[in-house]
mmCIF file of C-alpha atoms in Angstrom:
data_model
loop_
_atom_site.group_PDB
_atom_site.id
_atom_site.type_symbol
_atom_site.label_atom_id
_atom_site.label_comp_id
_atom_site.label_asym_id
_atom_site.label_seq_id
_atom_site.Cartn_x
_atom_site.Cartn_y
_atom_site.Cartn_z
ATOM 1 C CA MET A 1023 117.640 121.383 95.581
ATOM 2 C CA LYS A 1024 115.094 120.822 98.334
ATOM 3 C CA GLU A 1025 111.829 119.133 97.314
ATOM 4 C CA TYR A 1026 108.537 120.367 98.697
ATOM 5 C CA THR A 1027 105.059 118.953 99.211
ATOM 6 C CA ALA A 1028 102.116 121.336 98.929
ATOM 7 C CA GLY A 1029 98.473 121.158 99.824
ATOM 8 C CA ILE A 1030 96.242 123.242 97.593
ATOM 9 C CA SER A 1031 92.711 124.295 98.468
ATOM 10 C CA ILE A 1032 91.352 125.090 95.012
ATOM 11 C CA THR A 1033 87.951 125.847 96.530
ATOM 12 C CA GLU A 1034 86.417 126.401 99.961
ATOM 13 C CA ALA A 1035 83.095 125.028 98.704
ATOM 14 C CA CYS A 1036 81.821 121.782 100.189
ATOM 15 C CA ASN A 1037 78.575 119.831 100.075
ATOM 16 C CA GLN A 1038 78.893 118.709 103.696
ATOM 17 C CA THR A 1039 79.116 120.654 106.963
ATOM 18 C CA CYS A 1040 81.319 118.469 109.150
ATOM 19 C CA GLU A 1041 81.335 119.315 112.808
ATOM 20 C CA HIS A 1042 85.134 119.070 112.975
ATOM 21 C CA CYS A 1043 86.007 120.923 109.734
ATOM 22 C CA TYR A 1044 89.431 122.598 110.039
ATOM 23 C CA ILE A 1045 88.690 125.040 107.202
ATOM 24 C CA GLY A 1046 85.944 126.852 109.125
ATOM 25 C CA ARG A 1047 82.428 126.703 110.506
ATOM 26 C CA LYS A 1048 80.270 126.310 107.398
ATOM 27 C CA MET A 1049 77.063 126.931 109.324
ATOM 28 C CA TYR A 1050 78.453 130.317 110.344
ATOM 29 C CA TRP A 1051 79.510 131.001 106.745
ATOM 30 C CA HIS A 1052 75.941 130.477 105.559
ATOM 31 C CA GLU A 1053 74.637 132.693 108.344
ATOM 32 C CA LYS A 1054 76.989 135.495 107.231
ATOM 33 C CA ASN A 1055 76.302 134.896 103.494
ATOM 34 C CA TYR A 1056 79.996 134.286 103.038
ATOM 35 C CA LYS A 1057 81.022 133.695 99.417
ATOM 36 C CA PHE A 1058 83.271 130.675 98.974
ATOM 37 C CA LYS A 1059 86.664 131.460 97.500
ATOM 38 C CA SER A 1060 88.066 129.423 94.606
ATOM 39 C CA ILE A 1061 91.226 129.625 92.512
ATOM 40 C CA PRO A 1062 90.406 130.785 88.935
ATOM 41 C CA LYS A 1063 91.635 128.719 85.996
ATOM 42 C CA ASP A 1064 94.053 131.366 84.706
ATOM 43 C CA LYS A 1065 95.658 131.788 88.112
ATOM 44 C CA PHE A 1066 96.022 128.031 88.594
ATOM 45 C CA ASN A 1067 97.866 127.759 85.270
ATOM 46 C CA LEU A 1068 100.354 130.347 86.536
ATOM 47 C CA LEU A 1069 100.544 128.540 89.869
ATOM 48 C CA VAL A 1070 101.660 125.288 88.215
ATOM 49 C CA VAL A 1071 104.625 127.139 86.724
ATOM 50 C CA GLN A 1072 105.498 128.435 90.194
ATOM 51 C CA LEU A 1073 105.227 124.949 91.690
ATOM 52 C CA VAL A 1074 107.709 123.584 89.168
ATOM 53 C CA GLU A 1075 110.103 126.495 89.696
ATOM 54 C CA ALA A 1076 110.009 125.974 93.487
ATOM 55 C CA ASN A 1077 110.618 122.200 93.073
ATOM 56 C CA VAL A 1078 107.259 121.145 94.488
ATOM 57 C CA THR A 1079 107.127 117.475 93.505
ATOM 58 C CA ARG A 1080 104.006 116.416 95.417
ATOM 59 C CA VAL A 1081 100.610 118.095 95.766
ATOM 60 C CA ASN A 1082 97.475 117.222 97.710
ATOM 61 C CA PHE A 1083 94.044 118.509 96.766
ATOM 62 C CA GLY A 1084 92.391 119.196 100.123
ATOM 63 C CA GLY A 1085 89.456 120.985 101.705
ATOM 64 C CA GLY A 1086 86.880 122.100 100.715
ATOM 65 C CA GLU A 1087 85.645 119.388 98.385
ATOM 66 C CA SER A 1088 87.984 119.852 95.405
ATOM 67 C CA PRO A 1089 85.859 118.064 92.753
ATOM 68 C CA LEU A 1090 83.198 120.749 93.203
ATOM 69 C CA HIS A 1091 85.516 123.183 91.421
ATOM 70 C CA PRO A 1092 84.384 123.417 87.774
ATOM 71 C CA HIS A 1093 87.986 123.033 86.537
ATOM 72 C CA PHE A 1094 89.084 120.342 88.971
ATOM 73 C CA LEU A 1095 89.948 117.747 86.328
ATOM 74 C CA THR A 1096 91.783 120.300 84.220
ATOM 75 C CA PHE A 1097 93.864 121.227 87.275
ATOM 76 C CA ALA A 1098 94.607 117.578 88.039
ATOM 77 C CA GLN A 1099 95.678 117.002 84.441
ATOM 78 C CA LYS A 1100 97.965 120.063 84.578
ATOM 79 C CA LEU A 1101 99.773 118.685 87.622
ATOM 80 C CA TYR A 1102 99.998 115.215 86.095
ATOM 81 C CA ASP A 1103 101.486 116.631 82.888
ATOM 82 C CA ALA A 1104 104.012 118.602 84.965
ATOM 83 C CA GLY A 1105 105.220 115.373 86.544
ATOM 84 C CA ILE A 1106 103.920 116.251 90.013
ATOM 85 C CA LYS A 1107 102.635 113.381 92.177
ATOM 86 C CA THR A 1108 99.103 114.305 93.176
ATOM 87 C CA SER A 1109 96.745 113.037 95.853
ATOM 88 C CA LEU A 1110 93.125 113.790 96.603
ATOM 89 C CA VAL A 1111 91.184 113.665 99.845
ATOM 90 C CA THR A 1112 87.436 113.568 99.199
ATOM 91 C CA ASN A 1113 84.253 112.960 101.164
ATOM 92 C CA GLY A 1114 83.262 110.369 98.567
ATOM 93 C CA SER A 1115 79.902 111.929 97.787
ATOM 94 C CA ASN A 1116 78.194 110.947 94.543
ATOM 95 C CA ILE A 1117 78.690 114.382 93.035
ATOM 96 C CA SER A 1118 82.421 114.050 93.679
ATOM 97 C CA MET A 1119 82.782 110.496 92.435
ATOM 98 C CA ASN A 1120 81.107 111.231 89.119
ATOM 99 C CA LYS A 1121 84.187 113.317 88.299
ATOM 100 C CA ILE A 1122 86.802 111.174 89.996
ATOM 101 C CA ARG A 1123 85.889 107.656 88.865
ATOM 102 C CA PRO A 1124 86.887 107.908 85.185
ATOM 103 C CA ASN A 1125 90.068 109.828 86.017
ATOM 104 C CA LEU A 1126 91.651 107.899 88.867
ATOM 105 C CA SER A 1127 94.881 107.381 86.931
ATOM 106 C CA LEU A 1128 95.668 111.101 87.324
ATOM 107 C CA PHE A 1129 96.258 110.555 91.042
ATOM 108 C CA ASN A 1130 99.103 108.903 92.894
ATOM 109 C CA ASP A 1131 96.696 108.158 95.731
ATOM 110 C CA VAL A 1132 93.110 108.937 96.739
ATOM 111 C CA GLY A 1133 91.746 109.034 100.266
ATOM 112 C CA VAL A 1134 88.122 109.014 101.383
ATOM 113 C CA SER A 1135 87.290 110.455 104.797
ATOM 114 C CA ILE A 1136 85.418 108.093 107.128
ATOM 115 C CA ASP A 1137 85.284 108.990 110.824
ATOM 116 C CA PHE A 1138 82.808 106.440 112.170
ATOM 117 C CA SER A 1139 82.080 102.829 111.312
ATOM 118 C CA ASP A 1140 78.339 103.480 111.004
ATOM 119 C CA GLU A 1141 75.732 106.196 110.411
ATOM 120 C CA ARG A 1142 77.267 108.397 113.093
ATOM 121 C CA HIS A 1143 79.540 109.451 110.245
ATOM 122 C CA SER A 1144 76.507 110.938 108.448
ATOM 123 C CA ILE A 1145 75.314 112.668 111.610
ATOM 124 C CA ASN A 1146 78.721 114.258 112.185
ATOM 125 C CA ARG A 1147 78.741 115.519 108.594
ATOM 126 C CA ARG A 1148 75.128 116.679 108.747
ATOM 127 C CA LYS A 1149 74.448 114.877 105.491
ATOM 128 C CA PRO A 1150 72.078 111.875 105.264
ATOM 129 C CA ASP A 1151 73.602 108.705 103.776
ATOM 130 C CA SER A 1152 77.100 110.198 103.583
ATOM 131 C CA PHE A 1153 78.449 107.081 105.350
ATOM 132 C CA LYS A 1154 77.011 104.767 102.712
ATOM 133 C CA SER A 1155 78.256 106.907 99.839
ATOM 134 C CA ALA A 1156 81.757 107.181 101.347
ATOM 135 C CA VAL A 1157 82.067 103.428 101.853
ATOM 136 C CA ARG A 1158 80.642 102.663 98.421
ATOM 137 C CA SER A 1159 82.962 105.147 96.734
ATOM 138 C CA LEU A 1160 86.057 103.898 98.527
ATOM 139 C CA LYS A 1161 85.231 100.308 97.583
ATOM 140 C CA GLU A 1162 84.900 101.327 93.947
ATOM 141 C CA ILE A 1163 88.271 103.095 93.998
ATOM 142 C CA VAL A 1164 89.920 100.044 95.593
ATOM 143 C CA GLU A 1165 88.326 97.688 93.070
ATOM 144 C CA SER A 1166 89.479 99.832 90.146
ATOM 145 C CA LYS A 1167 93.157 99.193 91.024
ATOM 146 C CA LYS A 1168 94.043 102.443 89.239
ATOM 147 C CA THR A 1169 95.538 104.283 92.216
ATOM 148 C CA LYS A 1170 96.743 103.745 95.769
ATOM 149 C CA THR A 1171 94.014 104.113 98.391
ATOM 150 C CA GLU A 1172 93.557 105.476 101.898
ATOM 151 C CA MET A 1173 90.719 105.510 104.384
ATOM 152 C CA VAL A 1174 91.188 108.778 106.280
ATOM 153 C CA THR A 1175 90.051 109.256 109.887
ATOM 154 C CA CYS A 1176 90.231 112.230 112.241
ATOM 155 C CA ILE A 1177 90.767 111.141 115.868
ATOM 156 C CA MET A 1178 88.292 112.989 118.130
ATOM 157 C CA ASN A 1179 86.808 112.450 121.564
ATOM 158 C CA ILE A 1180 83.566 111.354 119.904
ATOM 159 C CA ASN A 1181 85.162 108.542 117.872
ATOM 160 C CA TYR A 1182 88.441 107.464 119.517
ATOM 161 C CA SER A 1183 86.667 104.464 121.097
ATOM 162 C CA ASN A 1184 85.365 103.499 117.639
ATOM 163 C CA LEU A 1185 88.862 102.947 116.206
ATOM 164 C CA PRO A 1186 88.780 99.109 116.499
ATOM 165 C CA GLN A 1187 85.565 99.022 114.465
ATOM 166 C CA LEU A 1188 87.000 101.483 111.932
ATOM 167 C CA TYR A 1189 90.050 99.229 111.592
ATOM 168 C CA GLU A 1190 87.775 96.302 110.743
ATOM 169 C CA LEU A 1191 85.967 98.499 108.210
ATOM 170 C CA ALA A 1192 89.257 99.462 106.565
ATOM 171 C CA LYS A 1193 90.166 95.764 106.287
ATOM 172 C CA SER A 1194 86.769 94.862 104.836
ATOM 173 C CA ILE A 1195 87.110 97.562 102.174
ATOM 174 C CA GLY A 1196 90.676 96.517 101.424
ATOM 175 C CA VAL A 1197 92.391 99.909 101.273
ATOM 176 C CA ASN A 1198 96.163 100.116 101.046
ATOM 177 C CA MET A 1199 96.455 102.340 104.098
ATOM 178 C CA TRP A 1200 94.383 103.598 106.977
ATOM 179 C CA ARG A 1201 95.585 107.154 107.577
ATOM 180 C CA LEU A 1202 94.699 108.997 110.767
ATOM 181 C CA ASN A 1203 95.077 112.616 111.836
ATOM 182 C CA ARG A 1204 94.717 114.022 115.303
ATOM 183 C CA PHE A 1205 91.859 116.479 115.597
ATOM 184 C CA HIS A 1206 93.222 120.017 116.032
ATOM 185 C CA PRO A 1207 91.081 122.803 117.574
ATOM 186 C CA THR A 1208 91.620 125.213 114.681
ATOM 187 C CA LYS A 1209 90.445 128.824 114.718
ATOM 188 C CA ASN A 1210 90.818 129.585 111.020
ATOM 189 C CA ASP A 1211 87.666 131.720 110.872
ATOM 190 C CA LEU A 1212 89.477 134.281 113.019
ATOM 191 C CA SER A 1213 91.505 135.433 110.023
ATOM 192 C CA ARG A 1214 88.683 134.857 107.563
ATOM 193 C CA PHE A 1215 86.224 137.135 109.350
ATOM 194 C CA SER A 1216 88.601 139.169 111.561
ATOM 195 C CA ILE A 1217 86.522 138.056 114.518
ATOM 196 C CA ASN A 1218 87.031 139.620 117.899
ATOM 197 C CA PRO A 1219 87.798 136.748 120.312
ATOM 198 C CA THR A 1220 84.910 137.955 122.464
ATOM 199 C CA GLY A 1221 82.147 135.434 121.898
ATOM 200 C CA LEU A 1222 84.558 133.029 120.209
ATOM 201 C CA ASP A 1223 83.074 129.984 121.936
ATOM 202 C CA LYS A 1224 79.675 130.618 120.393
ATOM 203 C CA ILE A 1225 80.986 131.331 116.921
ATOM 204 C CA ILE A 1226 83.918 129.173 115.917
ATOM 205 C CA ASP A 1227 85.276 127.193 118.858
ATOM 206 C CA ILE A 1228 85.472 123.478 118.051
ATOM 207 C CA SER A 1229 87.811 122.529 120.884
ATOM 208 C CA TYR A 1230 85.021 120.510 122.514
ATOM 209 C CA LEU A 1231 85.872 117.739 120.015
ATOM 210 C CA ALA A 1232 89.485 117.434 121.161
ATOM 211 C CA CYS A 1233 90.603 114.268 122.902
ATOM 212 C CA SER A 1234 91.854 114.430 126.445
ATOM 213 C CA PRO A 1235 95.479 113.308 126.848
ATOM 214 C CA GLN A 1236 94.240 109.984 128.226
ATOM 215 C CA GLN A 1237 91.851 109.435 125.302
ATOM 216 C CA MET A 1238 94.589 110.167 122.772
ATOM 217 C CA ARG A 1239 96.918 107.829 124.632
ATOM 218 C CA GLU A 1240 94.318 105.053 124.390
ATOM 219 C CA ALA A 1241 93.965 105.769 120.668
ATOM 220 C CA PHE A 1242 97.734 105.718 120.124
ATOM 221 C CA GLU A 1243 98.159 102.518 122.118
ATOM 222 C CA PHE A 1244 95.488 100.753 120.075
ATOM 223 C CA LEU A 1245 97.036 101.951 116.809
ATOM 224 C CA SER A 1246 100.489 100.872 117.950
ATOM 225 C CA SER A 1247 99.118 97.388 118.684
ATOM 226 C CA ILE A 1248 98.159 96.970 115.014
ATOM 227 C CA THR A 1249 101.293 98.592 113.593
ATOM 228 C CA PRO A 1250 103.891 96.153 112.214
ATOM 229 C CA LYS A 1251 107.326 96.080 113.821
ATOM 230 C CA GLU A 1252 109.034 96.594 110.470
ATOM 231 C CA GLN A 1253 107.700 99.465 108.343
ATOM 232 C CA ASN A 1254 108.526 100.597 104.807
ATOM 233 C CA TYR A 1255 106.510 103.805 105.028
ATOM 234 C CA ILE A 1256 106.603 107.144 106.834
ATOM 235 C CA ILE A 1257 104.857 108.095 110.073
ATOM 236 C CA SER A 1258 105.128 111.863 110.251
ATOM 237 C CA ASP A 1259 103.361 112.309 113.611
ATOM 238 C CA PRO A 1260 106.466 112.591 115.821
ATOM 239 C CA VAL A 1261 104.922 111.177 119.002
ATOM 240 C CA PHE A 1262 103.417 108.123 117.322
ATOM 241 C CA ARG A 1263 106.589 107.632 115.254
ATOM 242 C CA THR A 1264 108.638 107.615 118.446
ATOM 243 C CA LEU A 1265 106.190 105.208 120.106
ATOM 244 C CA VAL A 1266 106.452 102.590 117.343
ATOM 245 C CA ASN A 1267 110.104 103.124 116.317
ATOM 246 C CA GLY A 1268 108.931 104.336 112.934
ATOM 247 C CA ASN A 1269 110.424 106.138 109.945
ATOM 248 C CA GLY A 1270 110.323 109.878 109.384
ATOM 249 C CA ILE A 1271 110.780 112.003 106.305
ATOM 250 C CA ILE A 1272 112.292 114.735 108.440
ATOM 251 C CA GLU A 1273 113.025 115.366 112.099
ATOM 252 C CA GLY A 1274 109.946 116.738 113.844
ATOM 253 C CA VAL A 1275 107.048 117.635 111.536
ATOM 254 C CA PRO A 1276 107.131 118.621 107.823
ATOM 255 C CA TYR A 1277 105.505 122.018 108.470
ATOM 256 C CA GLY A 1278 107.749 124.963 107.683
ATOM 257 C CA LYS A 1279 110.455 122.650 106.398
ATOM 258 C CA ILE A 1280 109.242 120.716 103.371
ATOM 259 C CA SER A 1281 105.461 121.248 103.374
ATOM 260 C CA PHE A 1282 102.925 124.066 103.242
ATOM 261 C CA ARG A 1283 99.407 124.828 102.062
ATOM 262 C CA ILE A 1284 98.119 127.267 99.458
ATOM 263 C CA LYS A 1285 94.687 128.599 100.372
ATOM 264 C CA SER A 1286 91.906 129.440 97.942
ATOM 265 C CA ASP A 1287 92.870 133.103 98.044
ATOM 266 C CA GLY A 1288 96.521 132.313 97.270
ATOM 267 C CA GLY A 1289 97.748 132.698 100.842
ATOM 268 C CA VAL A 1290 100.632 130.409 101.821
ATOM 269 C CA VAL A 1291 100.558 128.890 105.315
ATOM 270 C CA PRO A 1292 103.309 126.655 106.731
ATOM 271 C CA ASN A 1293 100.657 124.779 108.735
ATOM 272 C CA LEU A 1294 97.116 124.428 107.394
ATOM 273 C CA PHE A 1295 95.668 124.148 110.897
ATOM 274 C CA THR A 1296 96.994 127.486 112.160
ATOM 275 C CA ASP A 1297 96.160 129.652 109.118
ATOM 276 C CA ASN A 1298 99.082 132.056 109.550
ATOM 277 C CA ALA A 1299 99.679 133.226 105.958
ATOM 278 C CA ILE A 1300 103.255 134.355 105.282
ATOM 279 C CA GLY A 1301 102.724 135.474 101.686
ATOM 280 C CA ASN A 1302 100.457 135.161 98.646
ATOM 281 C CA VAL A 1303 101.423 133.322 95.463
ATOM 282 C CA PHE A 1304 99.379 135.742 93.365
ATOM 283 C CA GLU A 1305 101.485 138.625 94.658
ATOM 284 C CA THR A 1306 104.909 137.093 95.433
ATOM 285 C CA PRO A 1307 106.667 134.179 93.684
ATOM 286 C CA LEU A 1308 106.254 130.943 95.626
ATOM 287 C CA LYS A 1309 109.992 130.279 95.472
ATOM 288 C CA SER A 1310 110.639 133.577 97.289
ATOM 289 C CA ILE A 1311 108.051 132.778 99.959
ATOM 290 C CA LEU A 1312 109.666 129.394 100.637
ATOM 291 C CA GLU A 1313 113.082 131.031 100.907
ATOM 292 C CA SER A 1314 111.787 133.610 103.394
ATOM 293 C CA GLU A 1315 112.721 133.716 107.051
ATOM 294 C CA GLU A 1316 109.041 133.460 108.012
ATOM 295 C CA TYR A 1317 108.781 130.043 106.363
ATOM 296 C CA ASN A 1318 112.150 128.646 107.376
ATOM 297 C CA HIS A 1319 111.829 129.653 111.017
ATOM 298 C CA TYR A 1320 108.421 128.144 111.638
ATOM 299 C CA SER A 1321 109.168 126.384 114.916
ATOM 300 C CA ARG A 1322 108.881 126.644 118.681
ATOM 301 C CA LYS A 1323 111.630 126.450 121.268
ATOM 302 C CA LEU A 1324 111.780 123.126 123.104
ATOM 303 C CA GLU A 1325 110.370 123.550 126.594
ATOM 304 C CA GLY A 1326 108.916 121.452 129.390
ATOM 305 C CA LYS A 1327 109.548 117.701 129.346
ATOM 306 C CA CYS A 1328 111.013 117.965 125.821
ATOM 307 C CA THR A 1329 114.214 119.567 127.152
ATOM 308 C CA LYS A 1330 115.170 116.395 129.013
ATOM 309 C CA CYS A 1331 113.809 113.847 126.523
ATOM 310 C CA ILE A 1332 116.363 111.501 124.984
ATOM 311 C CA ASN A 1333 114.417 111.592 121.693
ATOM 312 C CA ASN A 1334 114.144 115.355 121.302
ATOM 313 C CA ASN A 1335 116.559 115.514 118.347
ATOM 314 C CA SER A 1336 114.281 113.326 116.218
ATOM 315 C CA CYS A 1337 110.899 114.327 117.676
ATOM 316 C CA LYS A 1338 111.616 118.080 117.972
ATOM 317 C CA GLY A 1339 108.840 118.606 120.502
ATOM 318 C CA GLY A 1340 106.126 116.568 118.805
ATOM 319 C CA ASP A 1341 103.368 118.092 116.702
ATOM 320 C CA ILE A 1342 103.909 121.855 116.767
ATOM 321 C CA THR A 1343 100.243 122.318 115.798
ATOM 322 C CA ASP A 1344 98.848 121.305 119.173
ATOM 323 C CA THR A 1345 101.629 123.105 121.010
ATOM 324 C CA ILE A 1346 100.601 126.346 119.295
ATOM 325 C CA LEU A 1347 96.825 125.901 119.424
ATOM 326 C CA THR A 1348 96.782 124.959 123.105
ATOM 327 C CA ASP A 1349 99.594 127.360 124.043
ATOM 328 C CA SER A 1350 101.515 124.516 125.648
ATOM 329 C CA LYS A 1351 105.231 124.234 126.377
ATOM 330 C CA SER A 1352 105.319 120.809 124.749
ATOM 331 C CA ASP A 1353 103.049 118.502 122.756
ATOM 332 C CA PRO A 1354 100.021 118.039 125.077
ATOM 333 C CA TYR A 1355 99.479 114.516 123.760
ATOM 334 C CA CYS A 1356 102.944 113.163 124.474
ATOM 335 C CA PHE A 1357 102.806 110.464 127.149
ATOM 336 C CA LEU A 1358 106.186 108.896 126.378
ATOM 337 C CA GLU A 1359 108.945 108.385 128.916
ATOM 338 C CA THR A 1360 111.756 110.887 128.474
ATOM 339 C CA ASP A 1361 114.529 108.333 129.126
ATOM 340 C CA LEU A 1362 113.349 105.540 126.831
ATOM 341 C CA LYS A 1363 115.335 105.682 123.587
ATOM 342 C CA SER A 1364 113.398 105.154 120.344
ATOM 343 C CA ASP A 1365 114.983 103.709 117.216
ATOM 344 C CA THR A 1366 113.482 106.049 114.608
ATOM 345 C CA LYS A 1367 115.024 106.550 111.175
ATOM 346 C CA ILE A 1368 114.885 109.273 108.510
ATOM 347 C CA ILE A 1369 114.407 107.929 104.992
ATOM 348 C CA PRO A 1370 114.605 109.776 101.648
ATOM 349 C CA LEU A 1371 111.589 111.387 100.040
ATOM 350 C CA SER A 1372 112.278 109.283 96.960
ATOM 351 C CA GLU A 1373 111.345 106.168 98.937
ATOM 352 C CA THR A 1374 107.862 107.386 99.895
ATOM 353 C CA ASN A 1375 104.711 106.117 98.210
ATOM 354 C CA PHE A 1376 101.925 108.367 99.485
ATOM 355 C CA VAL A 1377 101.785 112.157 99.214
ATOM 356 C CA HIS A 1378 100.792 112.664 102.850
ATOM 357 C CA GLU A 1379 103.935 110.944 104.078
ATOM 358 C CA SER A 1380 105.659 114.282 103.471
ATOM 359 C CA TYR A 1381 102.738 116.678 103.985
ATOM 360 C CA LEU A 1382 100.810 116.457 107.266
ATOM 361 C CA SER A 1383 101.754 115.218 110.712
ATOM 362 C CA THR A 1384 99.831 112.004 110.196
ATOM 363 C CA ILE A 1385 99.701 108.312 111.098
ATOM 364 C CA TYR A 1386 99.677 105.392 108.686
ATOM 365 C CA VAL A 1387 98.488 101.875 109.498
ATOM 366 C CA PRO A 1388 98.958 99.421 106.605
ATOM 367 C CA ILE A 1389 95.924 97.379 105.572
ATOM 368 C CA LYS A 1390 96.610 95.942 102.110
ATOM 369 C CA TRP A 1391 100.127 97.313 101.911
ATOM 370 C CA GLY A 1392 103.187 95.079 101.814
ATOM 371 C CA THR A 1393 105.597 95.717 104.681
ATOM 372 C CA LYS A 1394 109.027 94.333 105.463
ATOM 373 C CA LYS A 1395 109.068 90.782 106.733
#
């Protein structure tokens, strides 16, 4: 039976207003007096049963800031007791860490988001001292040795040139992995508020943070220079995986194949960045949603340079997210030669160590993580 990895947004609430937030524009939410959605305790208990029935073996607690939910620890304990590997991505704020610190053993891995190597991180999150609290919190998690650790970075045009300094920061903290996601110009407030695209730029457009193809290439080339030749972990970003001859958990990206996200209102989306709900777990059994044609046919036809690429069977057109969001025929960030064969391999889910290896299209760079010699 197929195993799945799920992201669950138990609450939309957050104590920071990051400029690049994929969930939505929090400043606009406040302006509209929008009430944050959260999953009630009774519904989460029923959800755990559905997760087990659908063979979801890995779960990530993601945005908003999950520890702000009053029943966060109860939820984490429920998943732990059900034998589900659980990860958490947090902003590392003090209010979050007060809940997390004594309960780190509930998590397979914990990641703290850090997007700059200095106070620019606080400016981007519109929260004074958030850089210091994130670094301090991540150091404490590392020093506890109770869970695997990640420093999580979103690659944007405002920080791609800061990656070498961020790499040094990750080494100084001593995390297991530095995990990086491409920034995606999400428009998730469109469905939340049923916004007419007229005036979209003023309201929710965050595409101004996207890297140019050349900037992303520079970022990828730097990251490839610090990636070991032999890897015992997954790189699920298809373009970067192809660049470094890495391992995949599946051909292409996990979206619509083995991963999905459950929103705070129960909506199920194959790809958290595109917000296209295909069902609701509080109305339809999760197992039925995952067996539906809408989920299993989440893909795009190979077009453009992908049709003549020698690696298209393993890459499957790169990250479908950017292809959809930019309405491109192929991954707009692919700079690879179409006739240069890459030696990528697919390895079993049972051999993975971090939840995000099978969840997002993401990049891993080992810091304090043993790799093959």
